[in-house]
Amino acid sequence: MAQREHRITSSARILDAAARYRRQKKALEALEQDNFHDEPHADLVMSKKVPKFQESNEKGPTKKKKQRSSEYFKLKFRKAINTLIEEEQLENVEGPNYSTAGAPPSKLPPRSFCTVCGFPSSYNCIPCGGKYCSLKCLKTHQDTRCLKWTA
Amino acid sequence: MPKLILDNGGYSIKAGFSTAEKPRLIPNCISKARSERRRPFIGDQIDDCRDTSGLFFILPFQKGYMVNADTQKTIWDYCFGKDVLDVTPTETDIVITEPHFNFKTLQEAVCELLFEEYEFRSLCRTSSSTSADYYYSITEGIQKKTSCTLVVDCGYSFTHIVPYVNGVKVTESVRRIDVGGKALTNHLKEIISYRQLHVLDETYLINQVKEDVCYVSTDFSQDVEVSKKKLSENNTIVREYVLPDYSSIRRGYIRKLEETGKRAKDNEQILRLNNERFTVPELLFHPSDVGIPQMGISEAIVTVIESFPEPIKHHFYDNIVLIGGTSCFPGFKERILHDVRRDASIYADTNVFLPTNPTFYAWEGAKKFSQDAEFSKYTVSRNTYNEKGLNAFAKICDI
């Protein structure tokens, strides 16, 4: 018995709570992501003088106001959403604000679904904590996901 | 003089004059295609693009808030321009929607853009749920003689549950769930990429797949049992989706039921969707399934209503209004009705109202509001803004 336990612990690296939390967080961030690939036009060298078709007709004397460049708005207003949330928390502690409006955790018990096939599952993978429902799915999980995409 | 109504959503802009029957629906993004190297597509220009594989998106919104004002300006330039609405800002009053709890800097950004860049004559700032509440109260609500409405705005970036009493938002009780259409599309993309085909780059396509095949289950455990069956054992859930190849098939579609399970034709590429069809929208009702530590829509609706005193609760249960694009899923309304009825602590008439077009409902409400006799009280002219700045909105705007 002792020998068997020893074998399990030595053969499989077990992720600790912090690593599992990091993985979870990464998965949640992926749900917010807009693009998963690089910009297709990134390698293009655009000449700045490419004519815009809308402008050509109305370049008359009517333009009295100097247009602010997009740089202006970038500098003035472009802020990461997380900075904004933090700033607001400092300023408006009492609320109601963005942070106080978030729905609280559910009172219902969590459900678990197999990470491989998506059906309800009852087992947890020992090394990574991922859920699986059958030996077949566990095999797939070990071959593909388990400890394979840790940052 | 017609007013310009601009429902500025994280996924799409609903814009049109108050004289128009319907708004124009413009995706609120700039997309870049692999096939068209020269030109970025602004808003609905993407309809001109023949090959929409691997689109790259630049969005003005992040988590539902307009953090990239410069991108937003590019898209608005197009919307207000000659090709689309042909607006003369200096002679136009504008109504715009903003998200709840919009950050102060972003409120300033909107005002500065509209007043100082475009020089609109006057501005009315509202939110999509406030417009929806107004529209509901002058149509359905008036028949029911009620003054309490619970608006559930289920959009692209998040879902808000907003109670209104006599047309006034109860700010302390507003709740937000961080699941919307975007999270669902990304989740579906992730599942399909793991189980079948790598589609992480194909947001545009998978969004179409989601709209075409996903539905909200009204009996989850029953649907799980059915989807576990094989096709030959009468699995009524599985569907096959033919992917576009952008030459002979321009847009994907669901394969006919009698062909399902047969071999694909040579030119077809097929996705098979089984439990994905209902487990993906299920996130709206159980965000904890993917580890988001929040309650689902139904539970949150009940929690918000139960925080009110007894006599008011009845009115809220009777007037639940669903708006926003994500509420278009088949079965969404039935599921909410079912869950709320089950969980309500009191015996109350429960009524869930889903407009014929949940995406446009807020725009239509804002349009009706702009024709209201009291409307001018809620606007701020450019001169007043120049004097007082953002404070001019302090009493008349509930953002």
Coordinates of C-alpha atoms in Angstrom, one line a residue:
Chain A
M1 CA 0.0 0.0 0.0
A2 CA 2.7 2.4 1.0
Q3 CA 4.6 1.5 -2.0
R4 CA 1.7 2.2 -4.3
E5 CA 1.1 5.7 -2.8
H6 CA 4.7 6.5 -3.2
R7 CA 4.4 5.6 -6.9
I8 CA 1.5 7.9 -7.5
T9 CA 3.1 10.9 -5.9
S10 CA 6.4 10.5 -7.6
S11 CA 5.0 9.9 -11.1
A12 CA 2.5 12.7 -11.2
R13 CA 3.2 16.3 -10.4
I14 CA 0.2 17.7 -8.5
L15 CA -0.7 21.3 -9.0
D16 CA -1.2 23.3 -5.9
A17 CA -4.1 25.6 -5.2
A18 CA -2.3 28.7 -6.5
A19 CA -1.4 27.1 -9.9
R20 CA -5.0 25.9 -10.2
Y21 CA -6.3 29.4 -9.5
R22 CA -3.9 30.8 -12.1
R23 CA -5.2 28.4 -14.7
Q24 CA -8.8 29.2 -13.9
K25 CA -8.1 32.9 -14.1
K26 CA -6.5 32.4 -17.5
A27 CA -9.5 30.5 -18.8
L28 CA -11.8 33.3 -17.6
E29 CA -9.7 35.9 -19.3
A30 CA -10.0 33.9 -22.5
L31 CA -13.7 34.4 -22.3
E32 CA -13.2 38.1 -22.5
Q33 CA -10.6 38.1 -25.3
D34 CA -11.5 39.7 -28.7
N35 CA -8.9 38.1 -30.9
F36 CA -6.9 34.9 -30.6
H37 CA -4.6 35.6 -33.5
D38 CA -2.3 38.4 -34.7
E39 CA -3.5 41.3 -36.7
P40 CA -3.4 40.3 -40.4
H41 CA -2.5 43.8 -41.4
A42 CA 0.3 44.2 -38.8
D43 CA 3.1 43.6 -41.3
L44 CA 1.7 46.0 -43.9
V45 CA 3.5 49.2 -44.3
M46 CA 0.7 51.6 -45.0
S47 CA 1.5 54.8 -46.8
K48 CA -0.2 57.6 -44.9
K49 CA -1.4 59.3 -48.1
V50 CA -3.8 56.6 -49.1
P51 CA -6.8 58.6 -50.3
K52 CA -10.0 58.3 -48.3
F53 CA -12.9 58.4 -50.7
Q54 CA -15.2 60.3 -48.4
E55 CA -12.9 63.2 -47.9
S56 CA -12.1 64.1 -51.5
N57 CA -15.3 65.9 -52.3
E58 CA -15.7 68.1 -49.3
K59 CA -12.3 69.6 -49.0
G60 CA -13.7 73.1 -49.3
P61 CA -13.4 76.2 -47.2
T62 CA -16.1 75.0 -44.9
K63 CA -13.7 73.2 -42.6
K64 CA -13.2 75.9 -40.0
K65 CA -12.3 73.7 -37.0
K66 CA -9.1 71.9 -36.7
Q67 CA -9.9 68.2 -36.2
R68 CA -8.3 66.7 -33.1
S69 CA -6.2 63.8 -34.1
S70 CA -7.0 60.3 -32.9
E71 CA -3.8 60.5 -30.9
Y72 CA -5.5 63.1 -28.7
F73 CA -8.3 60.8 -27.7
K74 CA -5.8 57.9 -27.2
L75 CA -3.8 59.9 -24.8
K76 CA -6.7 61.5 -23.0
F77 CA -9.2 58.7 -22.6
R78 CA -7.6 55.4 -23.4
K79 CA -7.4 53.6 -20.1
A80 CA -7.4 49.9 -19.3
I81 CA -10.7 48.8 -17.8
N82 CA -9.0 47.4 -14.7
T83 CA -7.4 50.8 -13.9
L84 CA -10.8 52.4 -14.1
I85 CA -12.3 49.9 -11.8
E86 CA -9.5 50.4 -9.2
E87 CA -9.7 54.1 -9.5
E88 CA -13.4 54.1 -8.8
Q89 CA -13.0 51.8 -5.8
L90 CA -10.6 54.3 -4.3
E91 CA -12.9 57.3 -5.0
N92 CA -16.3 55.9 -4.3
V93 CA -15.9 53.4 -1.5
E94 CA -19.5 53.3 -0.3
G95 CA -21.0 52.6 -3.6
P96 CA -23.2 51.9 -5.4
N97 CA -20.6 51.5 -8.1
Y98 CA -19.3 48.9 -10.6
S99 CA -17.9 46.7 -7.9
T100 CA -20.9 46.7 -5.6
A101 CA -23.2 45.9 -8.5
G102 CA -21.6 42.6 -9.4
A103 CA -23.9 39.7 -8.6
P104 CA -22.9 37.7 -5.5
P105 CA -21.9 34.1 -5.7
S106 CA -24.7 31.6 -6.2
K107 CA -26.3 29.8 -3.2
L108 CA -26.8 26.7 -5.3
P109 CA -24.3 23.9 -5.1
P110 CA -21.8 23.9 -8.0
R111 CA -22.4 21.5 -10.8
S112 CA -19.6 19.7 -12.5
F113 CA -19.2 18.8 -16.2
C114 CA -16.6 16.7 -17.9
T115 CA -14.0 18.9 -19.5
V116 CA -13.7 16.5 -22.4
C117 CA -17.3 15.6 -23.4
G118 CA -19.3 18.2 -21.6
F119 CA -21.7 15.7 -19.8
P120 CA -22.2 15.7 -16.1
S121 CA -19.1 14.2 -14.3
S122 CA -18.3 12.9 -10.9
Y123 CA -14.5 12.6 -10.9
N124 CA -11.6 15.0 -10.5
C125 CA -8.2 14.5 -12.2
I126 CA -5.7 14.2 -9.4
P127 CA -2.8 16.3 -10.8
C128 CA -4.8 19.2 -12.2
G129 CA -8.3 19.1 -10.7
G130 CA -10.0 19.0 -14.1
K131 CA -13.2 17.1 -14.2
Y132 CA -13.9 13.9 -16.1
C133 CA -16.7 11.4 -16.4
S134 CA -15.3 8.2 -17.6
L135 CA -12.0 6.3 -18.1
K136 CA -12.2 7.1 -21.8
C137 CA -12.4 10.8 -21.1
L138 CA -9.7 10.7 -18.5
K139 CA -7.4 9.2 -21.1
T140 CA -8.2 11.9 -23.6
H141 CA -7.7 14.5 -20.8
Q142 CA -4.3 13.1 -19.9
D143 CA -3.2 13.0 -23.5
T144 CA -4.3 16.5 -24.3
R145 CA -5.0 19.0 -21.5
C146 CA -3.7 17.7 -18.2
L147 CA -0.6 19.8 -17.3
K148 CA -0.1 20.5 -21.0
W149 CA -1.0 24.1 -21.1
T150 CA 0.2 25.5 -17.8
A151 CA 1.8 28.9 -18.1
Chain B
M1 CA -36.7 68.6 -36.2
P2 CA -36.0 64.9 -36.0
K3 CA -33.7 63.7 -33.2
L4 CA -30.9 61.2 -33.6
I5 CA -31.3 58.1 -31.4
L6 CA -28.1 56.2 -30.8
D7 CA -28.2 53.0 -28.8
N8 CA -24.5 52.5 -28.5
G9 CA -24.0 48.9 -27.6
G10 CA -20.8 46.9 -27.1
Y11 CA -21.5 44.7 -30.1
S12 CA -23.7 46.8 -32.3
I13 CA -24.9 50.3 -32.7
K14 CA -28.6 50.9 -33.2
A15 CA -28.9 54.3 -34.8
G16 CA -31.6 56.2 -36.6
F17 CA -33.7 59.4 -36.6
S18 CA -36.8 59.6 -34.5
T19 CA -38.8 59.7 -37.7
A20 CA -37.6 56.3 -38.8
E21 CA -39.6 53.1 -38.3
K22 CA -36.5 51.0 -37.5
P23 CA -32.9 51.8 -36.6
R24 CA -30.0 50.8 -38.6
L25 CA -28.0 48.0 -37.1
I26 CA -24.2 48.6 -37.4
P27 CA -21.6 46.3 -35.8
N28 CA -19.7 48.5 -33.3
C29 CA -16.2 47.3 -34.5
I30 CA -13.6 47.7 -37.1
S31 CA -12.8 44.4 -38.8
K32 CA -9.7 43.5 -40.7
A33 CA -9.8 40.6 -43.2
R34 CA -7.0 38.4 -44.4
S35 CA -8.3 38.6 -47.9
E36 CA -8.6 42.4 -48.2
R37 CA -5.2 43.7 -47.3
R38 CA -5.8 47.3 -48.2
R39 CA -8.8 48.3 -46.2
P40 CA -10.2 47.9 -42.8
F41 CA -14.0 47.5 -42.7
I42 CA -15.8 49.9 -40.4
G43 CA -19.1 48.7 -39.0
D44 CA -21.5 47.1 -41.5
Q45 CA -19.0 47.6 -44.4
I46 CA -18.1 44.1 -43.4
D47 CA -21.1 43.0 -45.5
D48 CA -19.0 43.8 -48.6
C49 CA -16.3 41.4 -47.5
R50 CA -16.5 38.2 -49.5
D51 CA -14.2 36.1 -47.3
T52 CA -14.8 36.7 -43.6
S53 CA -12.5 33.9 -42.4
G54 CA -10.1 34.9 -39.7
L55 CA -11.4 38.4 -39.1
F56 CA -9.5 40.6 -36.7
F57 CA -11.6 42.9 -34.6
I58 CA -10.9 46.3 -33.1
L59 CA -13.6 47.1 -30.6
P60 CA -14.2 50.4 -28.8
F61 CA -15.8 48.5 -25.9
Q62 CA -14.1 46.4 -23.3
K63 CA -16.2 44.6 -20.7
G64 CA -19.1 46.7 -21.8
Y65 CA -17.5 50.1 -21.4
M66 CA -16.2 52.4 -24.1
V67 CA -12.6 52.5 -23.3
N68 CA -11.3 53.2 -26.7
A69 CA -12.7 56.6 -27.6
D70 CA -10.6 57.0 -30.7
T71 CA -11.9 53.7 -32.2
Q72 CA -15.4 54.8 -31.3
K73 CA -14.9 58.1 -33.1
T74 CA -13.9 56.3 -36.3
I75 CA -17.0 54.3 -36.2
W76 CA -19.3 57.2 -35.4
D77 CA -17.7 59.2 -38.2
Y78 CA -18.9 56.5 -40.5
C79 CA -22.4 56.3 -38.9
F80 CA -23.0 60.0 -39.0
G81 CA -21.4 60.4 -42.5
K82 CA -23.0 60.8 -45.9
D83 CA -23.1 57.1 -46.6
V84 CA -25.2 56.1 -43.6
L85 CA -27.3 58.6 -41.7
D86 CA -26.0 61.9 -43.1
V87 CA -26.3 63.9 -39.8
T88 CA -25.8 67.6 -39.5
P89 CA -24.7 67.7 -35.8
T90 CA -25.1 71.4 -35.2
E91 CA -28.8 71.2 -36.0
T92 CA -29.5 67.9 -34.3
D93 CA -30.4 66.8 -30.8
I94 CA -29.0 63.4 -29.9
V95 CA -30.1 60.7 -27.5
I96 CA -27.4 58.3 -26.5
T97 CA -27.4 55.2 -24.3
E98 CA -24.6 54.5 -21.8
P99 CA -23.9 51.5 -19.6
H100 CA -24.9 51.6 -15.9
F101 CA -22.2 52.8 -13.5
N102 CA -20.3 54.2 -16.4
F103 CA -17.0 55.5 -15.2
K104 CA -16.6 59.2 -14.8
T105 CA -13.7 59.6 -17.3
L106 CA -15.7 57.7 -19.9
Q107 CA -18.8 59.9 -19.3
E108 CA -16.5 62.9 -19.9
A109 CA -15.2 61.2 -23.1
V110 CA -18.7 60.7 -24.5
C111 CA -19.7 64.3 -23.8
E112 CA -16.5 65.7 -25.1
L113 CA -16.8 63.7 -28.3
L114 CA -20.4 64.6 -29.0
F115 CA -20.2 68.3 -28.0
E116 CA -16.7 69.3 -28.8
E117 CA -15.9 67.2 -31.8
Y118 CA -19.2 66.8 -33.5
E119 CA -20.9 69.9 -31.9
F120 CA -24.3 68.4 -31.5
R121 CA -27.0 70.9 -30.5
S122 CA -28.1 69.1 -27.4
L123 CA -27.6 65.8 -25.7
C124 CA -29.8 63.4 -23.7
R125 CA -28.0 60.6 -21.9
T126 CA -29.9 57.6 -20.9
S127 CA -29.4 53.8 -20.6
S128 CA -30.9 51.1 -22.7
S129 CA -32.9 49.7 -19.7
T130 CA -34.3 53.1 -18.8
S131 CA -35.6 53.5 -22.3
A132 CA -37.0 50.0 -22.2
D133 CA -38.7 50.7 -18.9
Y134 CA -40.2 53.9 -20.4
Y135 CA -41.5 52.0 -23.5
Y136 CA -42.9 49.2 -21.4
S137 CA -44.6 51.6 -19.0
I138 CA -46.4 53.5 -21.8
T139 CA -47.5 50.3 -23.6
E140 CA -47.9 47.1 -21.5
G141 CA -47.6 48.8 -18.2
I142 CA -50.4 51.3 -18.7
Q143 CA -52.8 48.4 -19.3
K144 CA -51.8 46.7 -16.1
K145 CA -51.8 49.9 -14.1
T146 CA -48.4 49.1 -12.6
S147 CA -45.5 51.3 -11.7
C148 CA -42.7 48.7 -11.0
T149 CA -40.7 47.1 -13.8
L150 CA -37.7 44.8 -13.7
V151 CA -35.6 45.1 -16.8
V152 CA -33.2 42.4 -17.6
D153 CA -30.7 43.6 -20.2
C154 CA -28.9 40.6 -21.6
G155 CA -26.4 42.0 -24.0
Y156 CA -23.0 41.2 -25.5
S157 CA -20.7 42.1 -22.6
F158 CA -22.8 41.5 -19.6
T159 CA -26.2 41.2 -18.2
H160 CA -27.9 43.8 -16.0
I161 CA -30.9 43.3 -13.8
V162 CA -32.4 46.8 -13.2
P163 CA -35.5 47.5 -11.0
Y164 CA -37.6 50.6 -11.7
V165 CA -40.2 52.2 -9.5
N166 CA -42.3 54.9 -11.1
G167 CA -39.8 55.2 -13.9
V168 CA -36.9 55.8 -11.5
K169 CA -34.0 53.4 -11.3
V170 CA -33.3 51.8 -7.9
T171 CA -29.5 52.2 -8.2
E172 CA -28.6 50.3 -5.1
S173 CA -30.4 47.2 -6.3
V174 CA -28.9 47.0 -9.8
R175 CA -27.0 43.7 -10.3
R176 CA -24.6 42.8 -13.0
I177 CA -23.7 39.3 -14.2
D178 CA -20.5 39.1 -16.2
V179 CA -21.8 36.8 -18.8
G180 CA -23.1 38.0 -22.1
G181 CA -23.0 37.0 -25.8
K182 CA -19.3 37.5 -26.0
A183 CA -18.5 35.0 -23.2
L184 CA -20.9 32.5 -24.8
T185 CA -19.3 32.8 -28.2
N186 CA -15.8 32.5 -26.8
H187 CA -16.9 29.5 -24.7
L188 CA -18.4 27.8 -27.7
K189 CA -15.3 28.5 -29.7
E190 CA -13.1 27.0 -27.0
I191 CA -15.2 23.8 -26.8
I192 CA -15.4 23.3 -30.6
S193 CA -11.6 23.9 -30.9
Y194 CA -10.9 21.3 -28.3
R195 CA -13.4 18.7 -29.4
Q196 CA -13.5 19.0 -33.2
L197 CA -11.8 21.7 -35.2
H198 CA -9.5 24.6 -34.4
V199 CA -11.8 27.7 -34.7
L200 CA -10.2 30.1 -32.2
D201 CA -9.6 32.6 -35.0
E202 CA -13.2 32.4 -36.3
T203 CA -15.2 34.6 -33.9
Y204 CA -17.4 35.9 -36.7
L205 CA -18.3 32.4 -37.9
I206 CA -18.8 30.8 -34.4
N207 CA -21.0 33.8 -33.5
Q208 CA -23.2 32.8 -36.4
V209 CA -23.1 29.1 -35.4
K210 CA -24.2 30.2 -31.9
E211 CA -27.1 32.2 -33.2
D212 CA -28.2 29.4 -35.5
V213 CA -28.0 26.3 -33.3
C214 CA -27.9 27.2 -29.6
Y215 CA -30.9 27.3 -27.4
V216 CA -31.8 27.6 -23.8
S217 CA -32.9 24.4 -22.3
T218 CA -36.1 24.4 -20.3
D219 CA -35.4 21.0 -18.8
F220 CA -31.7 20.6 -18.5
S221 CA -31.4 17.1 -17.1
Q222 CA -33.8 15.8 -19.6
D223 CA -31.9 17.4 -22.5
V224 CA -28.6 15.9 -21.1
E225 CA -30.2 12.4 -21.2
V226 CA -31.4 12.8 -24.8
S227 CA -28.1 14.2 -26.0
K228 CA -26.3 11.2 -24.5
K229 CA -28.1 8.8 -26.8
K230 CA -26.8 7.8 -30.2
L231 CA -28.3 9.3 -33.3
S232 CA -30.0 6.0 -34.1
E233 CA -31.6 5.9 -30.6
N234 CA -33.7 9.0 -31.3
N235 CA -31.3 11.8 -30.2
T236 CA -33.4 14.8 -31.2
I237 CA -30.8 17.3 -30.2
V238 CA -27.8 16.6 -32.3
R239 CA -27.4 18.9 -35.4
E240 CA -24.8 19.2 -38.1
Y241 CA -23.6 22.5 -39.2
V242 CA -22.2 23.0 -42.7
L243 CA -19.3 25.5 -42.6
P244 CA -18.9 28.1 -45.3
D245 CA -16.0 27.8 -47.7
Y246 CA -16.5 31.3 -48.9
S247 CA -16.7 30.2 -52.5
S248 CA -19.7 28.1 -53.1
I249 CA -21.1 28.3 -49.6
R250 CA -21.2 31.9 -48.4
R251 CA -22.8 31.4 -45.1
G252 CA -23.0 28.3 -42.9
Y253 CA -26.3 26.5 -42.3
I254 CA -27.8 23.6 -40.4
R255 CA -27.9 20.4 -42.3
K256 CA -31.3 19.0 -43.0
L257 CA -32.4 16.5 -40.3
E258 CA -32.7 13.6 -42.7
E259 CA -29.1 14.1 -43.9
T260 CA -27.7 14.3 -40.3
G261 CA -25.4 11.4 -39.6
K262 CA -24.8 10.7 -43.3
R263 CA -21.4 11.2 -44.9
A264 CA -20.5 14.7 -45.8
K265 CA -20.4 15.6 -49.5
D266 CA -16.9 16.2 -50.8
N267 CA -17.1 20.0 -50.7
E268 CA -18.7 20.1 -47.2
Q269 CA -17.0 20.6 -43.9
I270 CA -19.2 19.8 -41.0
L271 CA -19.4 20.6 -37.3
R272 CA -21.4 18.3 -35.1
L273 CA -23.1 20.0 -32.3
N274 CA -24.7 17.9 -29.5
N275 CA -24.8 19.0 -25.9
E276 CA -22.9 22.2 -26.9
R277 CA -26.3 23.5 -28.2
F278 CA -27.7 24.0 -24.7
T279 CA -24.7 23.8 -22.4
V280 CA -23.3 27.0 -23.8
P281 CA -26.3 29.3 -23.2
E282 CA -26.6 27.5 -19.8
L283 CA -23.7 29.7 -18.7
L284 CA -26.2 32.5 -18.4
F285 CA -28.0 30.6 -15.7
H286 CA -25.0 29.0 -14.0
P287 CA -21.9 31.1 -14.5
S288 CA -20.2 28.9 -11.9
D289 CA -20.1 26.1 -14.5
V290 CA -17.0 27.7 -15.9
G291 CA -15.8 29.2 -12.6
I292 CA -17.3 32.7 -12.7
P293 CA -18.2 33.2 -9.0
Q294 CA -21.6 34.7 -9.6
M295 CA -25.2 33.7 -9.6
G296 CA -27.2 33.1 -12.8
I297 CA -29.9 35.3 -14.3
S298 CA -32.9 33.5 -12.7
E299 CA -31.4 33.4 -9.3
A300 CA -30.3 37.0 -9.5
I301 CA -33.7 38.2 -10.6
V302 CA -35.3 36.5 -7.6
T303 CA -32.7 37.9 -5.2
V304 CA -33.1 41.4 -6.5
I305 CA -36.9 41.2 -6.3
E306 CA -36.8 39.6 -2.8
S307 CA -34.8 42.5 -1.5
F308 CA -37.9 44.7 -1.9
P309 CA -40.7 44.9 0.7
E310 CA -43.7 42.6 0.3
P311 CA -46.3 44.6 -1.6
I312 CA -43.8 45.8 -4.2
K313 CA -42.5 42.3 -4.9
H314 CA -45.8 41.3 -6.5
H315 CA -45.5 44.1 -9.0
F316 CA -42.0 43.2 -10.0
Y317 CA -42.8 39.5 -10.5
D318 CA -45.6 40.6 -12.7
N319 CA -43.5 42.9 -14.9
I320 CA -40.2 41.3 -15.9
V321 CA -38.9 42.7 -19.3
L322 CA -36.2 41.0 -21.3
I323 CA -34.1 43.1 -23.7
G324 CA -30.8 42.8 -25.5
G325 CA -29.5 40.5 -28.3
T326 CA -28.7 37.5 -26.1
S327 CA -32.3 37.2 -25.0
C328 CA -33.1 36.1 -28.6
F329 CA -32.2 32.5 -27.8
P330 CA -35.1 30.1 -28.2
G331 CA -36.4 29.1 -24.8
F332 CA -34.8 32.0 -22.9
K333 CA -38.1 33.5 -21.8
E334 CA -39.7 30.1 -20.9
R335 CA -36.7 29.2 -18.8
I336 CA -36.7 32.5 -16.9
L337 CA -40.4 32.2 -16.3
H338 CA -40.1 28.6 -15.1
D339 CA -37.2 29.3 -12.8
V340 CA -38.6 32.5 -11.3
R341 CA -41.9 30.9 -10.6
R342 CA -40.2 28.0 -8.9
D343 CA -38.0 30.1 -6.7
A344 CA -40.3 33.0 -5.8
S345 CA -40.9 33.0 -2.0
I346 CA -44.4 34.4 -2.4
Y347 CA -47.4 33.4 -4.4
A348 CA -47.4 36.0 -7.1
D349 CA -48.5 36.3 -10.7
T350 CA -45.3 36.0 -12.7
N351 CA -45.1 37.5 -16.1
V352 CA -42.1 37.7 -18.4
F353 CA -42.3 40.0 -21.4
L354 CA -40.1 39.4 -24.4
P355 CA -40.5 42.1 -27.1
T356 CA -40.7 40.9 -30.7
N357 CA -37.3 42.4 -31.3
P358 CA -35.3 42.5 -28.1
T359 CA -32.3 44.2 -29.8
F360 CA -34.3 47.2 -31.0
Y361 CA -36.6 47.6 -28.0
A362 CA -34.4 50.0 -26.2
W363 CA -34.0 52.1 -29.4
E364 CA -37.7 52.2 -29.9
G365 CA -38.2 53.2 -26.3
A366 CA -35.7 56.0 -26.6
K367 CA -37.4 57.1 -29.8
K368 CA -40.8 57.3 -28.0
F369 CA -39.1 59.1 -25.1
S370 CA -37.7 61.7 -27.5
Q371 CA -41.4 62.4 -28.6
D372 CA -42.5 62.8 -25.0
A373 CA -43.7 66.2 -23.9
E374 CA -41.3 66.2 -21.0
F375 CA -38.3 65.3 -23.2
S376 CA -36.7 68.7 -23.3
K377 CA -36.2 68.6 -19.5
Y378 CA -33.8 65.8 -19.9
T379 CA -31.6 67.3 -22.5
V380 CA -28.6 69.5 -22.0
S381 CA -27.7 72.1 -24.7
R382 CA -24.2 72.7 -25.9
N383 CA -24.1 76.1 -24.3
T384 CA -25.1 74.7 -20.9
Y385 CA -22.5 72.0 -21.2
N386 CA -19.9 74.6 -22.0
E387 CA -20.8 76.4 -18.8
K388 CA -21.2 73.6 -16.4
G389 CA -19.5 70.6 -18.0
L390 CA -20.6 67.1 -16.8
N391 CA -22.4 68.6 -13.8
A392 CA -25.2 69.8 -16.1
F393 CA -26.3 66.2 -16.2
A394 CA -26.3 65.6 -12.5
K395 CA -30.0 65.7 -11.8
I396 CA -31.4 64.6 -15.1
C397 CA -29.4 61.6 -16.0
D398 CA -29.4 58.3 -14.1
I399 CA -26.2 56.8 -15.3

